[in-house]
Coordinates of N, CA and C in Angstrom, one line a residue:
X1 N -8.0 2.6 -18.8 CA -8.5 1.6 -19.7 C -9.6 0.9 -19.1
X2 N -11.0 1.0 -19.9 CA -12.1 0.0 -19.3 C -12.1 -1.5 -19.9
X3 N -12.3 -2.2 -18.5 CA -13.2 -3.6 -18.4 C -13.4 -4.0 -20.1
X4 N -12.9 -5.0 -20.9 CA -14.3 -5.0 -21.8 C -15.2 -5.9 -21.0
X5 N -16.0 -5.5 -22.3 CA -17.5 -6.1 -22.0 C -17.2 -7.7 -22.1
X6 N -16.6 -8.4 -22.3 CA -16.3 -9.6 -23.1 C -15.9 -10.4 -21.7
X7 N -16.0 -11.6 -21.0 CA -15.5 -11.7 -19.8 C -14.0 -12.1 -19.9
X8 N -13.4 -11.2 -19.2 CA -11.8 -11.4 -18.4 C -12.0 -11.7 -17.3
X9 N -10.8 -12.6 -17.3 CA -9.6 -13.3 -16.1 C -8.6 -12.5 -16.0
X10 N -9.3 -12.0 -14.9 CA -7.7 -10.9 -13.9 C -6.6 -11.7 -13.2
X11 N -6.0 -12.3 -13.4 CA -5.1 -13.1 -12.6 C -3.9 -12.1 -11.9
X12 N -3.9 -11.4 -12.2 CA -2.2 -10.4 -12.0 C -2.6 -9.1 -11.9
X13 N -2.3 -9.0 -10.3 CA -2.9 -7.6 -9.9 C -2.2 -6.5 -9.9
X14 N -1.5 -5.7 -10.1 CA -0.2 -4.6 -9.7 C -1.5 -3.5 -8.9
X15 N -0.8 -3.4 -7.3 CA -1.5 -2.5 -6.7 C -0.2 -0.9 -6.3
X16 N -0.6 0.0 -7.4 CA 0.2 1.7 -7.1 C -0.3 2.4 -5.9
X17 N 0.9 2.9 -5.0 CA 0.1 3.1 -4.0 C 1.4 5.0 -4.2
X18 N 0.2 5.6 -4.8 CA 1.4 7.4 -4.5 C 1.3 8.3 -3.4
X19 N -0.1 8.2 -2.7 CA 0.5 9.1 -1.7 C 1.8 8.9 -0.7
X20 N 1.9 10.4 -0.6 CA 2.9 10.7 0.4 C 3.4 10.0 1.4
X21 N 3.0 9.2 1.8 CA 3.0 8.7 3.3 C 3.2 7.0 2.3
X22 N 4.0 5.9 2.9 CA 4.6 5.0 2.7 C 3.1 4.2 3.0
X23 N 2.8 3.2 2.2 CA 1.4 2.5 1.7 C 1.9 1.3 2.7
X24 N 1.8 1.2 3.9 CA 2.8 0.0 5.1 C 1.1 -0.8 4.9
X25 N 0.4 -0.7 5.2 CA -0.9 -1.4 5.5 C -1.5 -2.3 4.6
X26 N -1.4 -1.7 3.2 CA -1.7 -2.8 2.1 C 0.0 -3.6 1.6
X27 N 1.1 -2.9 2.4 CA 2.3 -3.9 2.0 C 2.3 -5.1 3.0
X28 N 1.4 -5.2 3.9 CA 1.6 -6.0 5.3 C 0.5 -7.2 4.6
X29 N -0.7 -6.2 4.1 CA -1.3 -7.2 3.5 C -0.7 -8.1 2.2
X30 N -0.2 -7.6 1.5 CA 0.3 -8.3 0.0 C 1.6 -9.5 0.7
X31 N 2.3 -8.8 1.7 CA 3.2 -9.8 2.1 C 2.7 -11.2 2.8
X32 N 1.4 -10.9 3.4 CA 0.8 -12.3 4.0 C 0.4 -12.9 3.0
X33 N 0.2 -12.9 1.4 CA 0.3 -13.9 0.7 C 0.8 -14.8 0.4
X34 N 2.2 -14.5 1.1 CA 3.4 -15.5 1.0 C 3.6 -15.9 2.2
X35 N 3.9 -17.1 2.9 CA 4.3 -17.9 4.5 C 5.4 -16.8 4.4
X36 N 5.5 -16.6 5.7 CA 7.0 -15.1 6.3 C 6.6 -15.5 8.4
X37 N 7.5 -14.8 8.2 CA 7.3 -14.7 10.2 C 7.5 -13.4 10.0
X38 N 6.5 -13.0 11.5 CA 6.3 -12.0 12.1 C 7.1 -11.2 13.4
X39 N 8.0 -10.7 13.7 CA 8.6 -10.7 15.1 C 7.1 -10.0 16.2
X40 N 6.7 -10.6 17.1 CA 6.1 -10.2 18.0 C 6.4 -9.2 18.7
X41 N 5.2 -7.9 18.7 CA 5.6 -6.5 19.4 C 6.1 -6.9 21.3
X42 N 6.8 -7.5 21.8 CA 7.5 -7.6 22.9 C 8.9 -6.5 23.5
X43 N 8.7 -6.3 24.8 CA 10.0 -5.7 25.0 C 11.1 -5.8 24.3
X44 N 12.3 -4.9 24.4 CA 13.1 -5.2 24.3 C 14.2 -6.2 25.0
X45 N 14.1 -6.2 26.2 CA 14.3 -6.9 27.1 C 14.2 -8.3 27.0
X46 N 13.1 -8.6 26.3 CA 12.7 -9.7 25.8 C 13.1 -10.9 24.9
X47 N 12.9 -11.6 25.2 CA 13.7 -12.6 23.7 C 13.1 -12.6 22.8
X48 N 13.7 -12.8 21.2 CA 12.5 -12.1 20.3 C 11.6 -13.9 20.2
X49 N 10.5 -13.2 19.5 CA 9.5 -14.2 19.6 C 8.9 -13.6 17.8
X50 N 8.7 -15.2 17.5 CA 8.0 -14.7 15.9 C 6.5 -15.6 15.8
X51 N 6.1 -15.4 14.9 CA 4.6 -16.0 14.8 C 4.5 -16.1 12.6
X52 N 3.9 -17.1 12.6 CA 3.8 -17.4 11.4 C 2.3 -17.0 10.6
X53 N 2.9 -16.4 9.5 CA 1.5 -15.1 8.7 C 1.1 -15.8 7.4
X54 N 0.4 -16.3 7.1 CA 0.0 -16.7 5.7 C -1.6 -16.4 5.8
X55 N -1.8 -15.1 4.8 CA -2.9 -15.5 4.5 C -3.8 -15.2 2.7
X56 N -3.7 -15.8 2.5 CA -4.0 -16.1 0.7 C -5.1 -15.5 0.5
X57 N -5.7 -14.7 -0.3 CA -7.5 -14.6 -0.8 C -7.9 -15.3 -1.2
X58 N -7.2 -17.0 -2.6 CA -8.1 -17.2 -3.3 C -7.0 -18.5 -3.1
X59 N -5.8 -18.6 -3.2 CA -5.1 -20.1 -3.0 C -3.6 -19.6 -3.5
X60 N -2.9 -20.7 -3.4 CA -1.0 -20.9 -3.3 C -0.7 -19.6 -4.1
X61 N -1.3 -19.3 -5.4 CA -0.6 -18.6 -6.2 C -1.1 -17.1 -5.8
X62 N -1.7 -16.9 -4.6 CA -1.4 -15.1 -4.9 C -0.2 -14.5 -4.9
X63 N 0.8 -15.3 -4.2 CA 1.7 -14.2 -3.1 C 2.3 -14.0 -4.6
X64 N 2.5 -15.0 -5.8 CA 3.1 -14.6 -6.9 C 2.5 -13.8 -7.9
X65 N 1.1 -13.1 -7.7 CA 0.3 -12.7 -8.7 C 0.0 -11.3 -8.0
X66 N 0.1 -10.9 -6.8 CA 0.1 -9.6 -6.5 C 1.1 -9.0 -6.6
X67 N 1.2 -7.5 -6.8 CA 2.1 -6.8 -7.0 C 2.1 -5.5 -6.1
X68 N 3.0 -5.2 -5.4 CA 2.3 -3.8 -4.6 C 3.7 -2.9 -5.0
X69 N 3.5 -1.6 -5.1 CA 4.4 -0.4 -5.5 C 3.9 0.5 -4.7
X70 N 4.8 1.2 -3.9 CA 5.0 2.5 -2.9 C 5.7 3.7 -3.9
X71 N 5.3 4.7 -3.7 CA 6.0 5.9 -4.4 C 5.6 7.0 -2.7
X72 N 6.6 7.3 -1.9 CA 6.2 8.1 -0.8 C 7.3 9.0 -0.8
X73 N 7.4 10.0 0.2 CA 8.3 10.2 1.1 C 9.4 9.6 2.3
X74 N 10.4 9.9 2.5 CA 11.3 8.6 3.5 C 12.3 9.6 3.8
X75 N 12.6 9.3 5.0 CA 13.9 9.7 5.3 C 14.7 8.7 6.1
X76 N 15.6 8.9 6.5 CA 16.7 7.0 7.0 C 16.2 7.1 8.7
X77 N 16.1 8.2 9.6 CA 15.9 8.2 10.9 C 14.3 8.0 11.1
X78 N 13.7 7.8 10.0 CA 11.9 7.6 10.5 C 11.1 8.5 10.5
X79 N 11.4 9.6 10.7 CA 11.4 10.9 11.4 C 9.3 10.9 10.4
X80 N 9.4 10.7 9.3 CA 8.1 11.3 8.8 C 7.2 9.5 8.3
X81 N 6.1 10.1 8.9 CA 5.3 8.8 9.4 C 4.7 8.1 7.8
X82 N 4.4 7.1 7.8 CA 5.1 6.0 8.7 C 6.7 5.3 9.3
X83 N 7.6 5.9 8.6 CA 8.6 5.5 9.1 C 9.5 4.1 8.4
X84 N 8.2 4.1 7.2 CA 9.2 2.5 6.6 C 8.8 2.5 5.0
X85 N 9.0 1.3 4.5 CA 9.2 1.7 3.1 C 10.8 2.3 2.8
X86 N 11.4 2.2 3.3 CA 13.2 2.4 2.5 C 14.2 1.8 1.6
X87 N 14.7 1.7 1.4 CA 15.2 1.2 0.0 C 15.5 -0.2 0.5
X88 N 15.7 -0.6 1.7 CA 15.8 -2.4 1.4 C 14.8 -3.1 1.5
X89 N 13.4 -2.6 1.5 CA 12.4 -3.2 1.7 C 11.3 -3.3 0.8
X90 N 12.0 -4.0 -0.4 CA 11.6 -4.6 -2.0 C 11.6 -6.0 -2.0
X91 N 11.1 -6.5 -2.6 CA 11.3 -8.2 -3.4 C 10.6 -8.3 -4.4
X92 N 10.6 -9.5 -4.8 CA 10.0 -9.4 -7.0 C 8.7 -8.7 -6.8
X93 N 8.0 -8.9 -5.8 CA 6.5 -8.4 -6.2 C 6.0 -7.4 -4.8
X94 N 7.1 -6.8 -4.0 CA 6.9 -5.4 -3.4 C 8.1 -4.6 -3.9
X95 N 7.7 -3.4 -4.2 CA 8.8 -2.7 -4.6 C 8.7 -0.9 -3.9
X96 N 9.2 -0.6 -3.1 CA 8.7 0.8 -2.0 C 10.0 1.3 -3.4
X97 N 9.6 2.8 -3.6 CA 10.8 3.8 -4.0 C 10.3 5.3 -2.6
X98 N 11.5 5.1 -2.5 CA 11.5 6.5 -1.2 C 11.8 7.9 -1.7
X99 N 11.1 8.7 -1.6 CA 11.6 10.1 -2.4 C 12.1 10.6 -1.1
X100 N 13.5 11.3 -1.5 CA 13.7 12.6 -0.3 C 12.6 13.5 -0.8
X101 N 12.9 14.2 0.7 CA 12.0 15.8 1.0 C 13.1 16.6 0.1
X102 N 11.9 17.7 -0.5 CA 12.8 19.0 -0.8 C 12.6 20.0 -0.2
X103 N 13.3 21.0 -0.2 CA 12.9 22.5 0.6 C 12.3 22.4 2.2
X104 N 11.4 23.2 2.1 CA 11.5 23.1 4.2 C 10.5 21.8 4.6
X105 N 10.9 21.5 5.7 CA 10.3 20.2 6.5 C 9.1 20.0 5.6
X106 N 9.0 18.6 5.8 CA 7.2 18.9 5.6 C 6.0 18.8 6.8
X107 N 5.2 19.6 6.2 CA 4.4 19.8 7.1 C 4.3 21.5 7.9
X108 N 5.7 22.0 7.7 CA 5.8 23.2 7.8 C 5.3 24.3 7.2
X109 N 4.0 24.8 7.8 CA 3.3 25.3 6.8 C 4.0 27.0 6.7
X110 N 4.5 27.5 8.1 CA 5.1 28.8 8.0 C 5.7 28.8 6.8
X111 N 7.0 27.9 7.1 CA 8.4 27.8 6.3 C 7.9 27.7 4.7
X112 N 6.7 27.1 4.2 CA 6.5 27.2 2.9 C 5.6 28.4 2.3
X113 N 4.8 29.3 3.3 CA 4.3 30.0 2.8 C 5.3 31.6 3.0
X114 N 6.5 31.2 3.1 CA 7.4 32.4 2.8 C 8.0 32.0 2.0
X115 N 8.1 31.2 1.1 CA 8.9 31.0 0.0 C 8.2 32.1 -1.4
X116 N 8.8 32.3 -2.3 CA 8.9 33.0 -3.1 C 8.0 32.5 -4.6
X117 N 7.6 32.4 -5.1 CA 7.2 32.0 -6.4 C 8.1 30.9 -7.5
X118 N 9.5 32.0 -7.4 CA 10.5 31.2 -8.1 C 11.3 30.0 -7.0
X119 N 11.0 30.3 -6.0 CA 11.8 29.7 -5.1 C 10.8 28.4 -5.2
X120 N 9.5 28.3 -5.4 CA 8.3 27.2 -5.4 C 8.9 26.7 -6.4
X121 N 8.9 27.3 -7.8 CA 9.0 26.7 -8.7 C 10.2 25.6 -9.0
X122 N 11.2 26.2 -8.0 CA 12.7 25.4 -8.7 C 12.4 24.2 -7.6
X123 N 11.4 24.2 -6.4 CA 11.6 22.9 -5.7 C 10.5 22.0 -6.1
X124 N 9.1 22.4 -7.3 CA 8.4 21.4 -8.1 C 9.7 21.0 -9.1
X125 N 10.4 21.8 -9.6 CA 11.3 20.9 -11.0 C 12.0 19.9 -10.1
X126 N 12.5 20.4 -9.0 CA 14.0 19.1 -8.2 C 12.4 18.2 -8.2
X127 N 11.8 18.0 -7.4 CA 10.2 16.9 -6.9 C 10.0 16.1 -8.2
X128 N 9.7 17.1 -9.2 CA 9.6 16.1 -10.9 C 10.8 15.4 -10.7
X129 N 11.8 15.6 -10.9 CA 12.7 14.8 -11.5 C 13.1 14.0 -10.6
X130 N 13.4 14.4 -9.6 CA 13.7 12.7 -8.7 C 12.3 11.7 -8.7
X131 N 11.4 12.1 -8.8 CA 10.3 11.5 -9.3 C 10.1 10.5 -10.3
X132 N 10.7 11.2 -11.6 CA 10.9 10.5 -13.2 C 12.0 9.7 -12.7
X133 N 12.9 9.7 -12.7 CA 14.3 9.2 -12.3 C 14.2 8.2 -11.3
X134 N 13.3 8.2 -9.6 CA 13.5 7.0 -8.9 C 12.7 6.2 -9.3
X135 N 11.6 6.9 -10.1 CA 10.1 5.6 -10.5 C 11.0 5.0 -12.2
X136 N 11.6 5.3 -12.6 CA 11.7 4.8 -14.0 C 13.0 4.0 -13.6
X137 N 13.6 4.0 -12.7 CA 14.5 2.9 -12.2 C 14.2 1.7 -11.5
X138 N 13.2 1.8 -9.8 CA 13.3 1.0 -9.4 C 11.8 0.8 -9.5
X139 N 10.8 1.1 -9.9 CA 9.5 0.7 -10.0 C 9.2 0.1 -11.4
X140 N 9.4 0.8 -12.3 CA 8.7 0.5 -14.1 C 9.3 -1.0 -14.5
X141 N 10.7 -1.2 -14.1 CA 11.6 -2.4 -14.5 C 10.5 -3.4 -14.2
X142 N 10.3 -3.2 -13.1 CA 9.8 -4.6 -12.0 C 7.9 -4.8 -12.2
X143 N 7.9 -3.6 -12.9 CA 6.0 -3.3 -13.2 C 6.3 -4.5 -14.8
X144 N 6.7 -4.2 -15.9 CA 7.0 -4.5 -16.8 C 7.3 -6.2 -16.6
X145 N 8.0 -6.6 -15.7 CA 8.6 -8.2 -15.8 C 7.1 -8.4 -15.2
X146 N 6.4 -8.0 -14.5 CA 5.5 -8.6 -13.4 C 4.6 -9.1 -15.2
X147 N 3.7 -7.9 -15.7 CA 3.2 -7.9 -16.6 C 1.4 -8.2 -16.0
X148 N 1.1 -7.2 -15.5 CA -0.4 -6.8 -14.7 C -1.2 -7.4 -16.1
X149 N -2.5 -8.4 -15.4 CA -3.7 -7.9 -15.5 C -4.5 -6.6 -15.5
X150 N -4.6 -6.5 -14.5 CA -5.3 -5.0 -13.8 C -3.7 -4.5 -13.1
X151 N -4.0 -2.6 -12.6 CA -3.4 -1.8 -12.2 C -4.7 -1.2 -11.2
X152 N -4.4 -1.2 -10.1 CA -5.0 -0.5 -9.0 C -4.5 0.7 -8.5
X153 N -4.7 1.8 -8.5 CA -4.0 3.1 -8.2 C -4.5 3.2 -7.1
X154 N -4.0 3.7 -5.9 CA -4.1 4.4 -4.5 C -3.8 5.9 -4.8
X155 N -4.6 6.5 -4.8 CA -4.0 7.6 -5.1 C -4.2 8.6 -4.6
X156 N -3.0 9.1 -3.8 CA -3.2 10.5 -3.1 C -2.3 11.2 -3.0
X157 N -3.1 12.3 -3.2 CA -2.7 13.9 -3.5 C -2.0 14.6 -2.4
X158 N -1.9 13.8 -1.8 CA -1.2 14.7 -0.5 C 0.0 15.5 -0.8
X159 N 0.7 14.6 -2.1 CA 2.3 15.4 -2.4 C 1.9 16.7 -3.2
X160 N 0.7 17.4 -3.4 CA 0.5 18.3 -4.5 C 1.4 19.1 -3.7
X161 N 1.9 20.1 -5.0 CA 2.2 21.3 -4.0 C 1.8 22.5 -3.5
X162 N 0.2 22.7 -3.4 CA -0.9 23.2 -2.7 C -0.9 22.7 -1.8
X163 N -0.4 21.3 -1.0 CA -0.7 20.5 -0.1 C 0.3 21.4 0.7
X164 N 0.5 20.1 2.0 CA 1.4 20.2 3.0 C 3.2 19.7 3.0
X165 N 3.0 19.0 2.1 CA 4.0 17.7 1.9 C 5.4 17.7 0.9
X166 N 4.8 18.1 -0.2 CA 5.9 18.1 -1.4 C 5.6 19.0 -2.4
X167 N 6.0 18.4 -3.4 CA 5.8 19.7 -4.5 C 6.2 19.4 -5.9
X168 N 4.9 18.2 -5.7 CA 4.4 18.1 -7.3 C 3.7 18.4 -8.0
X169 N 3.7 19.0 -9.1 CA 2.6 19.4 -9.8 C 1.9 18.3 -10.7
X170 N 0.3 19.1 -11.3 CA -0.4 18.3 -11.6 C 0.4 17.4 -12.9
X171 N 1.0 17.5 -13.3 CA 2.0 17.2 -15.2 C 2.8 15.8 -14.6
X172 N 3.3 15.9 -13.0 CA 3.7 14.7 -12.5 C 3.0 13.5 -12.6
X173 N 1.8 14.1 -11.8 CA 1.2 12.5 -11.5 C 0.0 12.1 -12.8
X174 N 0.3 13.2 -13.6 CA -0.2 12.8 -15.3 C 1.0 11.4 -15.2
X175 N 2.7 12.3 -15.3 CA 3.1 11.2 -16.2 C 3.3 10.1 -15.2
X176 N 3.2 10.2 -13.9 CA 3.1 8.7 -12.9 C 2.0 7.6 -13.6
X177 N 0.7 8.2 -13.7 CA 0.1 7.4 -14.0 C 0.0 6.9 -15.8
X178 N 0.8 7.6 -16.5 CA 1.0 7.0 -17.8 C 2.1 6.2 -17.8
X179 N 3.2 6.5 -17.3 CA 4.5 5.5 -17.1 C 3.8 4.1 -16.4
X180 N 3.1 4.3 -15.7 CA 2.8 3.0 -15.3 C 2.0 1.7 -15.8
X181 N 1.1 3.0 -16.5 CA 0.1 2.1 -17.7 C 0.8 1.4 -18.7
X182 N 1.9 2.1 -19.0 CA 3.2 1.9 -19.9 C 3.6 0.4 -20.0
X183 N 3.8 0.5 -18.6 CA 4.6 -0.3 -17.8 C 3.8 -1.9 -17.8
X184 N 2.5 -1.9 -18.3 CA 1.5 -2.7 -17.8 C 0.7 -2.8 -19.1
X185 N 1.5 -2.8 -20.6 CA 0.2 -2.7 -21.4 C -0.9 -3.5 -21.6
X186 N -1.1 -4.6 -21.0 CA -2.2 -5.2 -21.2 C -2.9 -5.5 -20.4
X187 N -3.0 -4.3 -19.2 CA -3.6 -4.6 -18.1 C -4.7 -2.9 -18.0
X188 N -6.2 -3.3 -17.6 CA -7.2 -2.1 -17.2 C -6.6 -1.6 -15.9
X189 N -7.4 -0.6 -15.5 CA -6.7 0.3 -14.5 C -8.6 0.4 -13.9
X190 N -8.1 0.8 -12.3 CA -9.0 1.1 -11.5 C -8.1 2.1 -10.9
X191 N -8.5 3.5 -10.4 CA -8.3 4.6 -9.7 C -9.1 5.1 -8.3
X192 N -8.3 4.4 -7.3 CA -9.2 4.8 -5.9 C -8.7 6.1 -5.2
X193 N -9.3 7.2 -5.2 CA -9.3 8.3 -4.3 C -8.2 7.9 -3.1
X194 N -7.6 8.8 -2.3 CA -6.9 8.2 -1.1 C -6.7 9.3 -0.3
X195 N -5.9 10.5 -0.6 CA -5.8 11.6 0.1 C -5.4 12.9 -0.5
X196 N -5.3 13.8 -0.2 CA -5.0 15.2 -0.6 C -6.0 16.3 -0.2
X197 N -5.7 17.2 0.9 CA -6.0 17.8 1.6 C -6.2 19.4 1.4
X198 N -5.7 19.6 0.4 CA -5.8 21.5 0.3 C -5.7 21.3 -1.3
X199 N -7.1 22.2 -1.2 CA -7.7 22.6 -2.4 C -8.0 23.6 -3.1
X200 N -7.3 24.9 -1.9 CA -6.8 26.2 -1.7 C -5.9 27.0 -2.8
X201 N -6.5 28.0 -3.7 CA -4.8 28.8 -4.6 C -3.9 28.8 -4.0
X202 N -2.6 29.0 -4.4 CA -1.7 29.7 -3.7 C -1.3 30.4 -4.1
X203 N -0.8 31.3 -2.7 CA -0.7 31.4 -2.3 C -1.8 31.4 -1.7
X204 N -2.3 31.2 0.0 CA -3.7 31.3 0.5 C -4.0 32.8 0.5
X205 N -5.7 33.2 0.6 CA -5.8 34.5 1.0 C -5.2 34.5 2.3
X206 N -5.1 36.0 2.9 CA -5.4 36.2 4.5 C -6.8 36.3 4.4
X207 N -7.2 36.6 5.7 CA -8.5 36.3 6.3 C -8.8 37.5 6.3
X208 N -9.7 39.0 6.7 CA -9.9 39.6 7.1 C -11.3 39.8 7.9
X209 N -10.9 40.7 9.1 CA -11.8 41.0 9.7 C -13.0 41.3 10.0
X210 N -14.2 41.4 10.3 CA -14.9 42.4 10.0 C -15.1 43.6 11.0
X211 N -15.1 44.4 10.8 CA -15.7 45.1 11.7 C -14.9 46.2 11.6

């Protein structure tokens, strides 16, 4: 949805953040619009030690007028980076949804390029639907009460399943970014590039020789 030409007041930001990897960096940012303490990176050995974070862009009322939404990957031991974004780490205007991994590790590129065609296919349907299902639970409710001005998309492709990572197809993050608009009718959208890495058919060629 474009800007009109007419001047708006954006007051209410909702920022979507989909790539694969948990959006920690703009969550760190959205949370310093509200006063919070910080625990200081110190030993453990150490007594803990906090430090006080406030920092606003424009005055009192950001921390209530931004919105930040995570749609990543997560597992409970950390194990796939960044390591955070898990299900207790929401409030009215951050909301992380954690997808499990399907099929082999991610990042494993052997283990996916011996999979089978059908075998690809049945682990894009499980990716769709825990997709439709964790975003229309714990994201859309909370997009909807917020009630965006603007929608900011982060968006990266890393989860395609051409990629390394997961195994979404293109029809997903159609309906990601229409559920959300959904979610937000009276708010324009801006779409910023973020990641996605392999742009390759699949299955890849082999390489051959010369000579």
């Amino acid at each position: 949805r474009a800007v009109p030409e007419q001047s708006k007041v954006l007051r209410k930001i909702a920022i979507i953040d989909f790539d694969v990897h948990h959006g920690n960096g703009t969550e760190e940012i959205v949370k310093g619009l509200k006063p919070h303490k910080v625990q200081k990176p110190l030993p453990d050995s150490w007594p803990a030690e906090y430090r006080e974070v406030h920092k606003p862009w424009l005055d009192e009322s950001d921390g209530d007028e931004v919105f930040f939404g995570s749609v990543h990957l997560w597992d409970a031991k950390g194990a796939f980076y960044p390591g955070g974004g898990g299900p207790q780490e929401s409030s009215d205007t951050i909301v992380n949804v954690p997808l499990a991994a399907v099929g082999p590790k991610p990042g494993d590129v052997r283990a996916r390029q011996s999979l089978t065609a059908s075998q690809r296919a049945k682990l894009c349907d499980e990716a769709g639907a825990n997709l439709r299902r964790d975003v229309s639970a714990q994201l859309l409710p909370a997009l909807q009460r917020f009630d965006a001005d603007l929608v900011i998309f982060s968006a990266g492709f890393d989860g395609y399943e051409a990629d390394l990572y997961h195994w979404f197809r293109e029809s997903d993050y159609e309906w990601l970014t229409h559920a959300v608009l959904d979610a937000s009718p009276r708010a324009s959208c801006i779409s910023i590039l973020e990641g996605g890495y392999s742009t390759w058919d699949w299955p890849p060629k082999e390489a051959k020789r010369a000579g």
